Coordinates of C-alpha atoms in Angstrom, one line a residue:
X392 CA -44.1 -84.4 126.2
X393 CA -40.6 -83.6 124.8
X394 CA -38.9 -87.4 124.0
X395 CA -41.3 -89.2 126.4
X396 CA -42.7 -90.6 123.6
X397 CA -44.8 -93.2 123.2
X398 CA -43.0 -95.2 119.8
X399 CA -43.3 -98.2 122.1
X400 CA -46.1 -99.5 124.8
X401 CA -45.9 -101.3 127.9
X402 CA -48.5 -103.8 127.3
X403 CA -46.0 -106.9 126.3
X404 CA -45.2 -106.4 129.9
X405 CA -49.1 -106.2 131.1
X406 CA -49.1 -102.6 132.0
X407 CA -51.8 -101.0 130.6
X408 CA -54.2 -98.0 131.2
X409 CA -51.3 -96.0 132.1
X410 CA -50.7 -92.3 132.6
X411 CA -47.6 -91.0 130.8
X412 CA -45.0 -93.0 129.3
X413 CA -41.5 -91.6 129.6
X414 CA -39.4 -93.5 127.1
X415 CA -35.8 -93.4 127.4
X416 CA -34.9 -89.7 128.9
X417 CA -32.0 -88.0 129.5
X418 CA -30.7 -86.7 133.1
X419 CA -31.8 -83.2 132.6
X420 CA -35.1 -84.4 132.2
X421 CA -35.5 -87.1 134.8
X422 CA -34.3 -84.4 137.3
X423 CA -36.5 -82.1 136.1
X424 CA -39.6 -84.7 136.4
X425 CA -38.0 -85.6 140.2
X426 CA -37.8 -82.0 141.2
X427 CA -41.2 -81.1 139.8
X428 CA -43.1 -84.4 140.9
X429 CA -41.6 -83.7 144.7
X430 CA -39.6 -86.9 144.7
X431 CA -36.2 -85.2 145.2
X432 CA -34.5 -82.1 146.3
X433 CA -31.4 -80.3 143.9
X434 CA -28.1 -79.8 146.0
X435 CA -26.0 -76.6 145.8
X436 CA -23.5 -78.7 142.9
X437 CA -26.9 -79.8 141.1
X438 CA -27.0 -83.5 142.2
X439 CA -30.4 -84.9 142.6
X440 CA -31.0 -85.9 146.7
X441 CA -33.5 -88.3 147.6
X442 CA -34.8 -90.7 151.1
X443 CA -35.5 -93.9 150.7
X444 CA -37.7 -94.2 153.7
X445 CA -37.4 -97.2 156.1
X446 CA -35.3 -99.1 154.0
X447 CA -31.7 -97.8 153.3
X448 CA -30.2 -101.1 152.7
X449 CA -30.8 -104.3 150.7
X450 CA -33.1 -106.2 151.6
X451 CA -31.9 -109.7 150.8
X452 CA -34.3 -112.1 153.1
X453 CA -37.2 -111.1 150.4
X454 CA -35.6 -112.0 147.2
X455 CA -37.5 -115.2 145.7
X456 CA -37.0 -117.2 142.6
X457 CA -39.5 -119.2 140.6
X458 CA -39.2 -122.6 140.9
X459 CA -39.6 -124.1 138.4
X460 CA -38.2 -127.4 135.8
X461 CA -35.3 -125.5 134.4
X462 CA -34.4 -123.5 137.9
X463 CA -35.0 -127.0 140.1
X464 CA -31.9 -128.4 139.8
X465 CA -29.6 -125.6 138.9
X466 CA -30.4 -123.0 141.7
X467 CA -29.1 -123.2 144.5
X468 CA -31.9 -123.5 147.2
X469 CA -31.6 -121.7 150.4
X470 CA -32.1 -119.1 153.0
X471 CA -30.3 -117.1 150.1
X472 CA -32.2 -118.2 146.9
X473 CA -35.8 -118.8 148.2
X474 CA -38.5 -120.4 146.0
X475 CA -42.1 -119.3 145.3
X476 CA -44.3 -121.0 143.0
X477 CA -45.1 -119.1 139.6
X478 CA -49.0 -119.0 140.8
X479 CA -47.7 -116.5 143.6
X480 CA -45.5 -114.9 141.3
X481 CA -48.1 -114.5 138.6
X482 CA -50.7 -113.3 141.5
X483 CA -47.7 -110.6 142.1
X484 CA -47.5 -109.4 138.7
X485 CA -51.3 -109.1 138.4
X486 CA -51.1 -107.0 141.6
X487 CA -48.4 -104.6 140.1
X488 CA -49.8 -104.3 136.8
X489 CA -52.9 -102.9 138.6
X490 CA -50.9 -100.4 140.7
X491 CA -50.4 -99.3 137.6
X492 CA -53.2 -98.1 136.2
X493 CA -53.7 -94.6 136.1
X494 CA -49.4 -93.8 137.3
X495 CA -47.4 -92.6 134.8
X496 CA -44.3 -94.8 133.8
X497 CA -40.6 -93.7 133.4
X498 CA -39.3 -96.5 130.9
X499 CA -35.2 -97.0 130.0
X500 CA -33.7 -99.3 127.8
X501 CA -30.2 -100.2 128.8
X502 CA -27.7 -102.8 128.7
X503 CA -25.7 -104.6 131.2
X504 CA -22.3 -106.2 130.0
X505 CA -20.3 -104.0 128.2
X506 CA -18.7 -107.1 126.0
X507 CA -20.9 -107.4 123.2
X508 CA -20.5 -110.7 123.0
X509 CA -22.1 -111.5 126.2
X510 CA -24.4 -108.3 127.4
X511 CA -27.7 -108.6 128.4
X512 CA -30.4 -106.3 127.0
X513 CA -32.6 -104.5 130.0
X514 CA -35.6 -102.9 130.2
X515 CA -36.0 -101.0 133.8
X516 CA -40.1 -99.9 134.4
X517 CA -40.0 -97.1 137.6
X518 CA -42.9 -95.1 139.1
X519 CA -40.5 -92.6 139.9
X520 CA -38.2 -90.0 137.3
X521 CA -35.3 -90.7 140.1
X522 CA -35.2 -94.1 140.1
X523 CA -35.2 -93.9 136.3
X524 CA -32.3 -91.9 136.6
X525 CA -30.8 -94.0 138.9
X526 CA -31.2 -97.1 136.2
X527 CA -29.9 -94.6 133.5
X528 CA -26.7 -94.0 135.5
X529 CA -25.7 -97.4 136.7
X530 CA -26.7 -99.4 133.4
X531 CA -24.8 -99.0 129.9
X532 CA -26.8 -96.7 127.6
X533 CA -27.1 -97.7 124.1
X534 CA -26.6 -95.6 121.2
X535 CA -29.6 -93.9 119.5
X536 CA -29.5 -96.1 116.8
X537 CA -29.8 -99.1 119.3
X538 CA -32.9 -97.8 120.5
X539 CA -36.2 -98.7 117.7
X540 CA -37.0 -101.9 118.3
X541 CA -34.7 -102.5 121.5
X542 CA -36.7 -105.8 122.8
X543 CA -35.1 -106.6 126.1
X544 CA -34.1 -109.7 127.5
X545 CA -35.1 -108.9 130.6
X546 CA -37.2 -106.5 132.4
X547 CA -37.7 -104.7 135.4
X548 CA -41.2 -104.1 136.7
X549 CA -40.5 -101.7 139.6
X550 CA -43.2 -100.5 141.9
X551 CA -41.7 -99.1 145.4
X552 CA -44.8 -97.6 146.7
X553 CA -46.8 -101.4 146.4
X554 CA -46.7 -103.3 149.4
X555 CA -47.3 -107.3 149.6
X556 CA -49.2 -108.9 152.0
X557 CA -46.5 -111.2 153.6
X558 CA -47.4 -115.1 153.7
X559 CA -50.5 -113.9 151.6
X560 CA -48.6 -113.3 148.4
X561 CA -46.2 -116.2 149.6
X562 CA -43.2 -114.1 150.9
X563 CA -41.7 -113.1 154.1
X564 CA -42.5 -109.4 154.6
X565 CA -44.1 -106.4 152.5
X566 CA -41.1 -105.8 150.3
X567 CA -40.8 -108.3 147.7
X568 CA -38.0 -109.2 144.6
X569 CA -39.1 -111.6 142.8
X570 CA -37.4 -112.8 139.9
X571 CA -38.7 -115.8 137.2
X572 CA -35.9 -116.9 134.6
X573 CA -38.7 -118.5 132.3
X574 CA -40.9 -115.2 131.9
X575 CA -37.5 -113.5 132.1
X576 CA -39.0 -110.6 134.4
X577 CA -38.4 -109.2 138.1
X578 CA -40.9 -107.6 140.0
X579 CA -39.6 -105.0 142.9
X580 CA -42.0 -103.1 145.1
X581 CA -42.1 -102.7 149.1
X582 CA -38.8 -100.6 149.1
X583 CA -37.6 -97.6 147.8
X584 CA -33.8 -98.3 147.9
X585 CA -32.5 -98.3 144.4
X586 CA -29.7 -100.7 145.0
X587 CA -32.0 -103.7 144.4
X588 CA -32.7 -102.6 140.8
X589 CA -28.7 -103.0 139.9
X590 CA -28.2 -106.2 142.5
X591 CA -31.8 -107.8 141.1
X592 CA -29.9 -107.5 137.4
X593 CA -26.6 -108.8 138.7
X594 CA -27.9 -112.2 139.9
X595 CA -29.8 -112.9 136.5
X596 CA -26.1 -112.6 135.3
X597 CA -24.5 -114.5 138.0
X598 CA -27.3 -117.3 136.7
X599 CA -27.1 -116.8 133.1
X600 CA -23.7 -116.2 132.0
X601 CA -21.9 -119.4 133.7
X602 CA -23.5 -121.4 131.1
X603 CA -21.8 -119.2 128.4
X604 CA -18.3 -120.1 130.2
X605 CA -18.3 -116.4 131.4
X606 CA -17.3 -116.5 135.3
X607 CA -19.2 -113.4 136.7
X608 CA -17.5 -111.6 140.0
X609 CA -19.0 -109.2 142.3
X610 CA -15.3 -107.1 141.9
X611 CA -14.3 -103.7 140.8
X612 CA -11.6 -103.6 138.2
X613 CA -8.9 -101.2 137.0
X614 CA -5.7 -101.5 134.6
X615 CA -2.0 -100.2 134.4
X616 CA -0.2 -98.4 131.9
X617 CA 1.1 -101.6 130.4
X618 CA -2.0 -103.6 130.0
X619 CA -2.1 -105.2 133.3
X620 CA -5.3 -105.8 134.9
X621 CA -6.3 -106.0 138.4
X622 CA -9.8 -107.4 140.2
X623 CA -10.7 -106.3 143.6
X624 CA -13.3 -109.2 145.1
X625 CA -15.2 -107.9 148.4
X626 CA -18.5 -107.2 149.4
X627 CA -20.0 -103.4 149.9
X628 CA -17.8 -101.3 152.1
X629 CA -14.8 -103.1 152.1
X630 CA -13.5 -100.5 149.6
X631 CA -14.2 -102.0 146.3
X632 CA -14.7 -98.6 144.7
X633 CA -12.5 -96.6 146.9
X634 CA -9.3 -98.8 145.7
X635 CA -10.2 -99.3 141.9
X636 CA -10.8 -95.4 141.7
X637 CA -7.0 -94.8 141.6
X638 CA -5.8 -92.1 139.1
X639 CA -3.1 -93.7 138.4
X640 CA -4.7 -96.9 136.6
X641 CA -7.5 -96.7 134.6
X642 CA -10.9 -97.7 135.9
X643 CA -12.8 -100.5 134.4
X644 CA -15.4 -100.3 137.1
X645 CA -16.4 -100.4 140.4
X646 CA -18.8 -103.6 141.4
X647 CA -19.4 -106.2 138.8
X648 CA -17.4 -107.8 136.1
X649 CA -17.1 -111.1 133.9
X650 CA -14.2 -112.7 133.4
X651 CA -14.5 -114.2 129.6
X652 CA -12.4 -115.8 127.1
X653 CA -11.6 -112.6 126.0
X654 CA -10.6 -111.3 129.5
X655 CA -12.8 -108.8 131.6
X656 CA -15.7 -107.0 131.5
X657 CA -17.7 -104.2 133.4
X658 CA -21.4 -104.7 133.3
X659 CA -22.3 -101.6 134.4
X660 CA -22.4 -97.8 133.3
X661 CA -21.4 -96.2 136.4
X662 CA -20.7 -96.8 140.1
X663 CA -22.6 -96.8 143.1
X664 CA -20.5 -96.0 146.1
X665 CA -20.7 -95.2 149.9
X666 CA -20.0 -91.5 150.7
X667 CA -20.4 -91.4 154.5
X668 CA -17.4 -89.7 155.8
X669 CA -15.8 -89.3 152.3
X670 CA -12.6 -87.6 152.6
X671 CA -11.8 -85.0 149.4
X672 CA -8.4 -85.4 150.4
X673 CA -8.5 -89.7 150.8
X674 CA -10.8 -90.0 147.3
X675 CA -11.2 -86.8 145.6
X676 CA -11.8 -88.9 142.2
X677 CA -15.5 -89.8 144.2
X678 CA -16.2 -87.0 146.5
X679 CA -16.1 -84.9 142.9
X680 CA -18.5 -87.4 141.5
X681 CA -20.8 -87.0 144.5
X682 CA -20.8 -82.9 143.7
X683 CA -22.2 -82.7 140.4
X684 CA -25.4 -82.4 138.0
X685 CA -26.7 -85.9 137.3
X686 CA -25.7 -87.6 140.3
X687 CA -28.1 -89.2 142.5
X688 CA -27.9 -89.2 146.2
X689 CA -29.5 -91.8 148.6
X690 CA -30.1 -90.6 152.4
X691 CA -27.2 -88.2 152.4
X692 CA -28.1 -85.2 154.8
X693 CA -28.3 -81.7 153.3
X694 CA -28.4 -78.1 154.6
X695 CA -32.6 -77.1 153.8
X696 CA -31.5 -73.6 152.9
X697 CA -27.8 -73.6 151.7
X698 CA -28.1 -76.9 149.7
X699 CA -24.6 -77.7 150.5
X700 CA -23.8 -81.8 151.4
X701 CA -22.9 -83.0 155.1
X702 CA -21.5 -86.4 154.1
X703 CA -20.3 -87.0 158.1
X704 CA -23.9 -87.5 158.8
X705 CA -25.3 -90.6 159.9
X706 CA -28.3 -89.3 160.5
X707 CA -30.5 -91.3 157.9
X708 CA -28.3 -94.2 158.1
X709 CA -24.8 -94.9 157.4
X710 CA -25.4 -96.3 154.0
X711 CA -25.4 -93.1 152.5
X712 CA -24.5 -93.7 148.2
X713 CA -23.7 -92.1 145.4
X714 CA -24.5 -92.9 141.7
X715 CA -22.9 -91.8 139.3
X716 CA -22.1 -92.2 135.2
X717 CA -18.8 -94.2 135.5
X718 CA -17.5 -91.7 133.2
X719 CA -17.6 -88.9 136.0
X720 CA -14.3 -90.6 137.4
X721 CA -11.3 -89.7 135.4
X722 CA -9.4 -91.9 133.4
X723 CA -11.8 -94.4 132.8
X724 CA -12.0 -97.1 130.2
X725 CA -13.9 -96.2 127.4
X726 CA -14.8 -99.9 126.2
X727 CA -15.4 -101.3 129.8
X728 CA -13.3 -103.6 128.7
X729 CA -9.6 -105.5 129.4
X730 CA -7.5 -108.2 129.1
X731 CA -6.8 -111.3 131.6
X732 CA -6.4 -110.0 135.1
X733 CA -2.2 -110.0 136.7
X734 CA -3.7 -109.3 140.2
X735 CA -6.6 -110.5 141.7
X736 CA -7.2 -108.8 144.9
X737 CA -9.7 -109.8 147.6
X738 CA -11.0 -107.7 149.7
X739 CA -11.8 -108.4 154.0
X740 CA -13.1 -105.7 156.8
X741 CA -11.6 -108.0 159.7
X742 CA -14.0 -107.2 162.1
X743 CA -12.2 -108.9 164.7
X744 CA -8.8 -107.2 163.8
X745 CA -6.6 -110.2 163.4
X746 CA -5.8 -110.6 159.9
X747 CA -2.8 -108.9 158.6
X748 CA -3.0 -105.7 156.0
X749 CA -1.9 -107.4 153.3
X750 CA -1.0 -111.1 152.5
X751 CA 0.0 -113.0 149.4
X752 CA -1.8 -116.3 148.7
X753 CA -1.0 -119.3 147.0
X754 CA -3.7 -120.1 144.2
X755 CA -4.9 -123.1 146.6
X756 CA -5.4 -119.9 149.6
X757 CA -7.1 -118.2 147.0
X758 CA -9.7 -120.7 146.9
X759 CA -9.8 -121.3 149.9
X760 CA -11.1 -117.4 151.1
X761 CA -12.7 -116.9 147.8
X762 CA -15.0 -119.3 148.9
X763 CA -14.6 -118.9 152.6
X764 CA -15.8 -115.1 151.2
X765 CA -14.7 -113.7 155.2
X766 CA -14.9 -110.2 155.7
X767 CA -17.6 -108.0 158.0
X768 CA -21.3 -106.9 156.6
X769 CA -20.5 -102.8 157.5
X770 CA -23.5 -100.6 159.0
X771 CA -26.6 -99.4 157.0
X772 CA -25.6 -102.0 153.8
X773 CA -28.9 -104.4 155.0
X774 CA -31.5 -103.5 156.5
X775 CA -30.9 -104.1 160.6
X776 CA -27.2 -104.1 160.4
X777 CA -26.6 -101.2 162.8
X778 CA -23.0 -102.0 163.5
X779 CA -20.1 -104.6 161.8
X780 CA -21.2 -107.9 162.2
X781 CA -18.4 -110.7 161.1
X782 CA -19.9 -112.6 158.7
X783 CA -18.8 -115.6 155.6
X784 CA -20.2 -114.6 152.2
X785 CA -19.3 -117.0 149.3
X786 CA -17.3 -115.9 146.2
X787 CA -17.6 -112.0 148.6
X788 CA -20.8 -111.7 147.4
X789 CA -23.5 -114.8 148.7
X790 CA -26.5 -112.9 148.3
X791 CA -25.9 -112.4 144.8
X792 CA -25.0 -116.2 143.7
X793 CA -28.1 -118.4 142.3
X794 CA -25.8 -121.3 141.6
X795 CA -23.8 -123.1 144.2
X796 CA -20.7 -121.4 145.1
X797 CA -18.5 -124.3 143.8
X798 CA -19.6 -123.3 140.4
X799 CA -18.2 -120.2 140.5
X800 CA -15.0 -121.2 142.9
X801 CA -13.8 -123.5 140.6
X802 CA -13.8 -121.1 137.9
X803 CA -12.2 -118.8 139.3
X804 CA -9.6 -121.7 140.3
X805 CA -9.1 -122.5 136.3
X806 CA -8.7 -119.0 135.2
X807 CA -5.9 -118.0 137.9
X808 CA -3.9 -121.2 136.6
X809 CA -4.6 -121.0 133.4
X810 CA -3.5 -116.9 133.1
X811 CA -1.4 -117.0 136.1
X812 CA -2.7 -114.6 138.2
X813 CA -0.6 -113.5 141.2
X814 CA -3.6 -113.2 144.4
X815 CA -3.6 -111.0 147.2
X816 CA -5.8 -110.9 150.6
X817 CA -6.2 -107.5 151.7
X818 CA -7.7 -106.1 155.3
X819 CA -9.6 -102.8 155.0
X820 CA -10.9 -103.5 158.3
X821 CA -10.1 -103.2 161.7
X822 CA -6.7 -103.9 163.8
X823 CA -5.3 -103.1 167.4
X824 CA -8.8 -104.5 168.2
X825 CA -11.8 -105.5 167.5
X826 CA -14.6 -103.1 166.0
X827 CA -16.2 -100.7 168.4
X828 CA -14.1 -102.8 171.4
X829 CA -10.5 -101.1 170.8
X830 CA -9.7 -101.6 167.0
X831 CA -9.6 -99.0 164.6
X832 CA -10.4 -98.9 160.8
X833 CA -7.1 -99.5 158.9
X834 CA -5.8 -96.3 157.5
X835 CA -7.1 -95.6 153.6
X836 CA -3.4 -93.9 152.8
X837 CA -1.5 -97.3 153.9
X838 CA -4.4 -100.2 152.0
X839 CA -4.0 -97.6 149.0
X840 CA 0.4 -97.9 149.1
X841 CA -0.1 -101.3 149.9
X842 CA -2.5 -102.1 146.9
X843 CA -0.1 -100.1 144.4
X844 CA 2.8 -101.8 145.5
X845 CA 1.5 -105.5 145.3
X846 CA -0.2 -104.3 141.5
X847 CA 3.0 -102.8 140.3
X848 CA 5.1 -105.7 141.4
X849 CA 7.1 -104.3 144.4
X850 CA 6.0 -106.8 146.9
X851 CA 5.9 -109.7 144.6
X852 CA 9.4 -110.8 145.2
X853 CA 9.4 -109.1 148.8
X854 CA 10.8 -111.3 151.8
X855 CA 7.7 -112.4 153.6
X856 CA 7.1 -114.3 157.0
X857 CA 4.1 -116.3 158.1
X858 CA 1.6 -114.3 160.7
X859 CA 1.5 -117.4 163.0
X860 CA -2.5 -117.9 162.8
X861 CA -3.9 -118.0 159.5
X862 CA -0.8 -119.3 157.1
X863 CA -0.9 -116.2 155.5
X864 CA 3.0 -114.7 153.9
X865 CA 3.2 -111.2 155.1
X866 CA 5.3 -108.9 153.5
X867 CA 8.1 -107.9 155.5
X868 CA 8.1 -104.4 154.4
X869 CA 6.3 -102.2 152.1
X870 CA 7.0 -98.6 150.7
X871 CA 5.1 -96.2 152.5
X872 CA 3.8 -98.2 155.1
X873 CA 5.7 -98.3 159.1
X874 CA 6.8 -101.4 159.6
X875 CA 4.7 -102.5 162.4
X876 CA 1.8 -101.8 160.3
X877 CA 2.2 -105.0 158.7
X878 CA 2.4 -106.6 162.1
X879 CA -1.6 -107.3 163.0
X880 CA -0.5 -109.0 166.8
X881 CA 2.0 -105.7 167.3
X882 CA -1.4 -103.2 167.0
X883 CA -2.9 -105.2 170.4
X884 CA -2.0 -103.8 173.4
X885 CA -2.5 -107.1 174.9
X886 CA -0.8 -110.1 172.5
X887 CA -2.7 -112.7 174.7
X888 CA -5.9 -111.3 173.6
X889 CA -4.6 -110.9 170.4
X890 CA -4.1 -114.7 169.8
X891 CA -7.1 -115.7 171.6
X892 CA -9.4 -113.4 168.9
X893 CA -7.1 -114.9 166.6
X894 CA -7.7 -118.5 167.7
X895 CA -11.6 -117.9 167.4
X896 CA -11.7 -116.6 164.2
X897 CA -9.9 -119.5 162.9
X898 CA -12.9 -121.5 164.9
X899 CA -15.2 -119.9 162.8
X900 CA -13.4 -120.2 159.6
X901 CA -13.2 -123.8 160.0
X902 CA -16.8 -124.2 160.6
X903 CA -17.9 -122.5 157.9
X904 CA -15.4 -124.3 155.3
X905 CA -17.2 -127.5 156.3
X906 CA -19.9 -127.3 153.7
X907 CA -17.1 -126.7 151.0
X908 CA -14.9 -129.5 151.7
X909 CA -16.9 -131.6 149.5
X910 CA -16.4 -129.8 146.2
X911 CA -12.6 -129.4 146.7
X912 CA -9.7 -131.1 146.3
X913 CA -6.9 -131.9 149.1
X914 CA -5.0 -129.2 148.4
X915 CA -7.4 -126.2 149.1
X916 CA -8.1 -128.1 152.1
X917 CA -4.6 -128.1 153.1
X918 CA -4.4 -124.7 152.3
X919 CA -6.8 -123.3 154.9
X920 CA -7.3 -122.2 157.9
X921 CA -6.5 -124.5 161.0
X922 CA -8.2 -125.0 164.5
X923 CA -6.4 -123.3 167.4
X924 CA -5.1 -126.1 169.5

């Protein structure tokens, strides 16, 4: 049984009668289980492939939350964070804990928060040696010595091939998340995308740590030479990993982070990022990851007999990922950790290609679109999203948030004017048009010199103009960038259709604000985005 040893049961969690117990393997070994148990195939560079089936993306319309006396009044209750009563989550866990039986479990203890202060102690349950390895990769692994007696605050009760019975079991389809704060456990079957074990942790955080005065943020994170940190807010595909993965600023991390007394804070041991069409010459740092022992790859098409990776194909879907140990990017942080942020950096894919490439915000903007949260849900992320879609997701990261988005606005308010924080708004997406009508995606090598120069302070004195829509200050010039570029209405071929995109948009933005104006003060509502006349 090598280390799959059984020093610790499952039963606390109600799993008994099981077949082998896998405690706390290394990636050798999990491959070796995946390869052997036919749940994954080895690429030519030794990374472990897998399918997830039918579901390649999130699936966020079947998360559910107890409801219960402490979650009443704090969650915020929602298409978003649904409610299920604990008899049908209870009925749930029953019906896992009987799949069970007989199926041998792969068990890891692992933390999430790399601050000591404020991490969160995991246990992640799989049916599967790859999704094991997928936990082991994207969660912080403890030192040996952590290990005897590790009792987790929370735990994972994964069970892909279990299938629920829609309105039956009191939820929408036959995949299910269900999470309950009190029991402190989250049950996962219906879908074999492993992206809902890390997202099903960061929401427990996004609950949790707010009452510890920690602001959590669905951001990747880097920092400078001198000490100077940067966050980069935006929701998957908008290039959160792509930008933070620079070489020549250390990387903190690539998704989630808290921002604490103490500064920031990765809470995860590695990245998960989107490989379709990656570029070894636009991110070597992540095409290398994606080519070695110990990776895992989801849906990403591979030549039967050669081995060797075709990351251009769409053919599964176009949410192809890689996961990797964090430390398989160079020049990463060793602690995870870093001071207050300089730059805070949030993130859009305009699908409508209107918005400039880069813009500087005042700190009442920065509320404003960190709450407006605008940017364009990208192909294959969620499950039926076959094309970009524009879309409003609060603090760049709605599905994720179990508290109202005012909580974690106005933190993110007090912190920038409490550590002064210069804030930028950043287009990855689209411009000369709109997606799939004209426009074309916004060229990696000009967002990364645009990026580098805001972070190491060559545009933050720069001349800058207004773009005439949205309020925004546009640089007027930027090293490495052409000049028109910068100029969102100059990419059109047409500038009348230009500003009547432009014009709707803004009709959008204002319609989603409404909900917001409640919880802010007349400042950020100055600050935002007008009606066309």
């Amino acid at each position: 049984m090598g280390n799959s040893a059984t020093r610790m049961d499952l039963t606390s969690h109600g799993l008994t009668n099981l077949g082998t117990q896998h405690w706390d393997l290394g990636s050798a070994l999990l491959t070796e289980h995946a390869i052997r148990r036919g749940e994954a195939r080895l690429s030519a560079h030794g990374a472990v492939v897998v399918s997830t089936g039918e579901h390649t993306g999130r699936s966020p319309k079947d998360k559910f939350i107890v409801r219960d006396g402490a979650t009443e009044s704090t969650v915020n209750w929602g298409s978003i964070n649904q409610p299920i009563d604990r008899s049908q989550f209870d009925a749930m866990h029953a019906r896992v804990q009987a799949y069970y039986h007989g199926r041998d479990a792969f068990v890891l203890n692992c933390y999430a928060g790399a601050d000591p202060d404020h991490r969160l102690k995991v246990r992640v349950v799989t049916e599967t040696a790859w999704q094991n390895l997928f936990a082991r990769n994207m969660f912080i692994r403890p030192p040996a010595e952590d290990l005897p007696g590790f009792e987790p605050d929370f735990t994972i009760l994964h069970a892909p091939g279990l299938t629920a019975r829609g309105e039956r079991d009191g939820v929408r389809s036959s995949t299910f998340i269900l999470v309950d704060f009190d029991r402190r456990m989250i049950l996962i079957g219906g879908t074999s995308y492993a992206g809902e074990i890390k997202k099903s942790i960061f929401g427990i955080l996004n609950y949790l740590l707010p009452e510890r005065g920690v602001m959590p943020m669905h951001c990747s994170a880097n920092v400078g030479p001198k000490g100077d940190s940067a966050i980069f807010f935006g929701l998957s595909g908008t290039g959160k990993t792509t930008l933070s993965a620079d070489g020549s600023r250390t990387l903190i991390g690539d998704d989630e982070h808290g921002w604490s007394e103490n500064g920031i804070f990765n809470f995860e041991g590695g990245c998960y990022a989107k490989v379709i069409k990656l570029s070894q010459e636009a991110e070597p740092e992540i095409w290398a990851a994606s080519h070695r022992f110990g990776t895992v790859l989801e849906n990403v098409v591979m030549d039967p007999v050669t081995r060797m990776l075709n990351l251009d194909s769409a053919e599964l879907t176009e949410n192809t990922r890689a996961c990797y140990p964090i430390d398989y990017i160079a020049n990463t942080s060793t602690t995870g950790m870093a001071g207050h942020p300089v730059n805070v950096v949030m993130l859009t894919a305009d699908a409508f290609g209107v918005l400039p490439p880069i813009s500087k915000l005042t700190p009442e903007q920065a509320m404003y679109h960190f709450l407006s949260g605008y940017t364009a849900r990208v192909a294959g992320t969620e499950k039926g999203v076959t094309e970009p879609q524009a879309t409003f997701s609060t603090c760049f990261g709605a599905p994720f948030m179990p508290r109202h988005p005012s909580v974690y606005g106005e933190m993110l308010r007090e912190r920038i004017a409490r550590h002064g924080a210069t804030c930028w708004l950043v287009n990855t997406g689209w411009s000369g048009g709109r997606a799939g009508a004209g426009g074309e995606r916004m060229k990696i090598a000009y967002t990364r010199a645009m990026v580098r120069a805001a972070l190491d302070g060559t545009l933050s004195g720069a001349p800058v103009q207004d773009d005439g829509h949205f309020g925004l200050l546009v640089p007027e010039s930027c090293p490495n960038v052409p000049t028109e570029v910068l100029r969102p209405r100059g990419a059109w071929s047409d500038g009348a259709a230009y500003d009547t995109t432009a014009g709707e948009l803004r009709g959008r933005f204002v319609e989603n604000f409404k909900p917001f104006e409640a919880f802010v003060d007349d400042s950020v509502k100055a600050a935002g985005v007008r009606r066309a006349a």
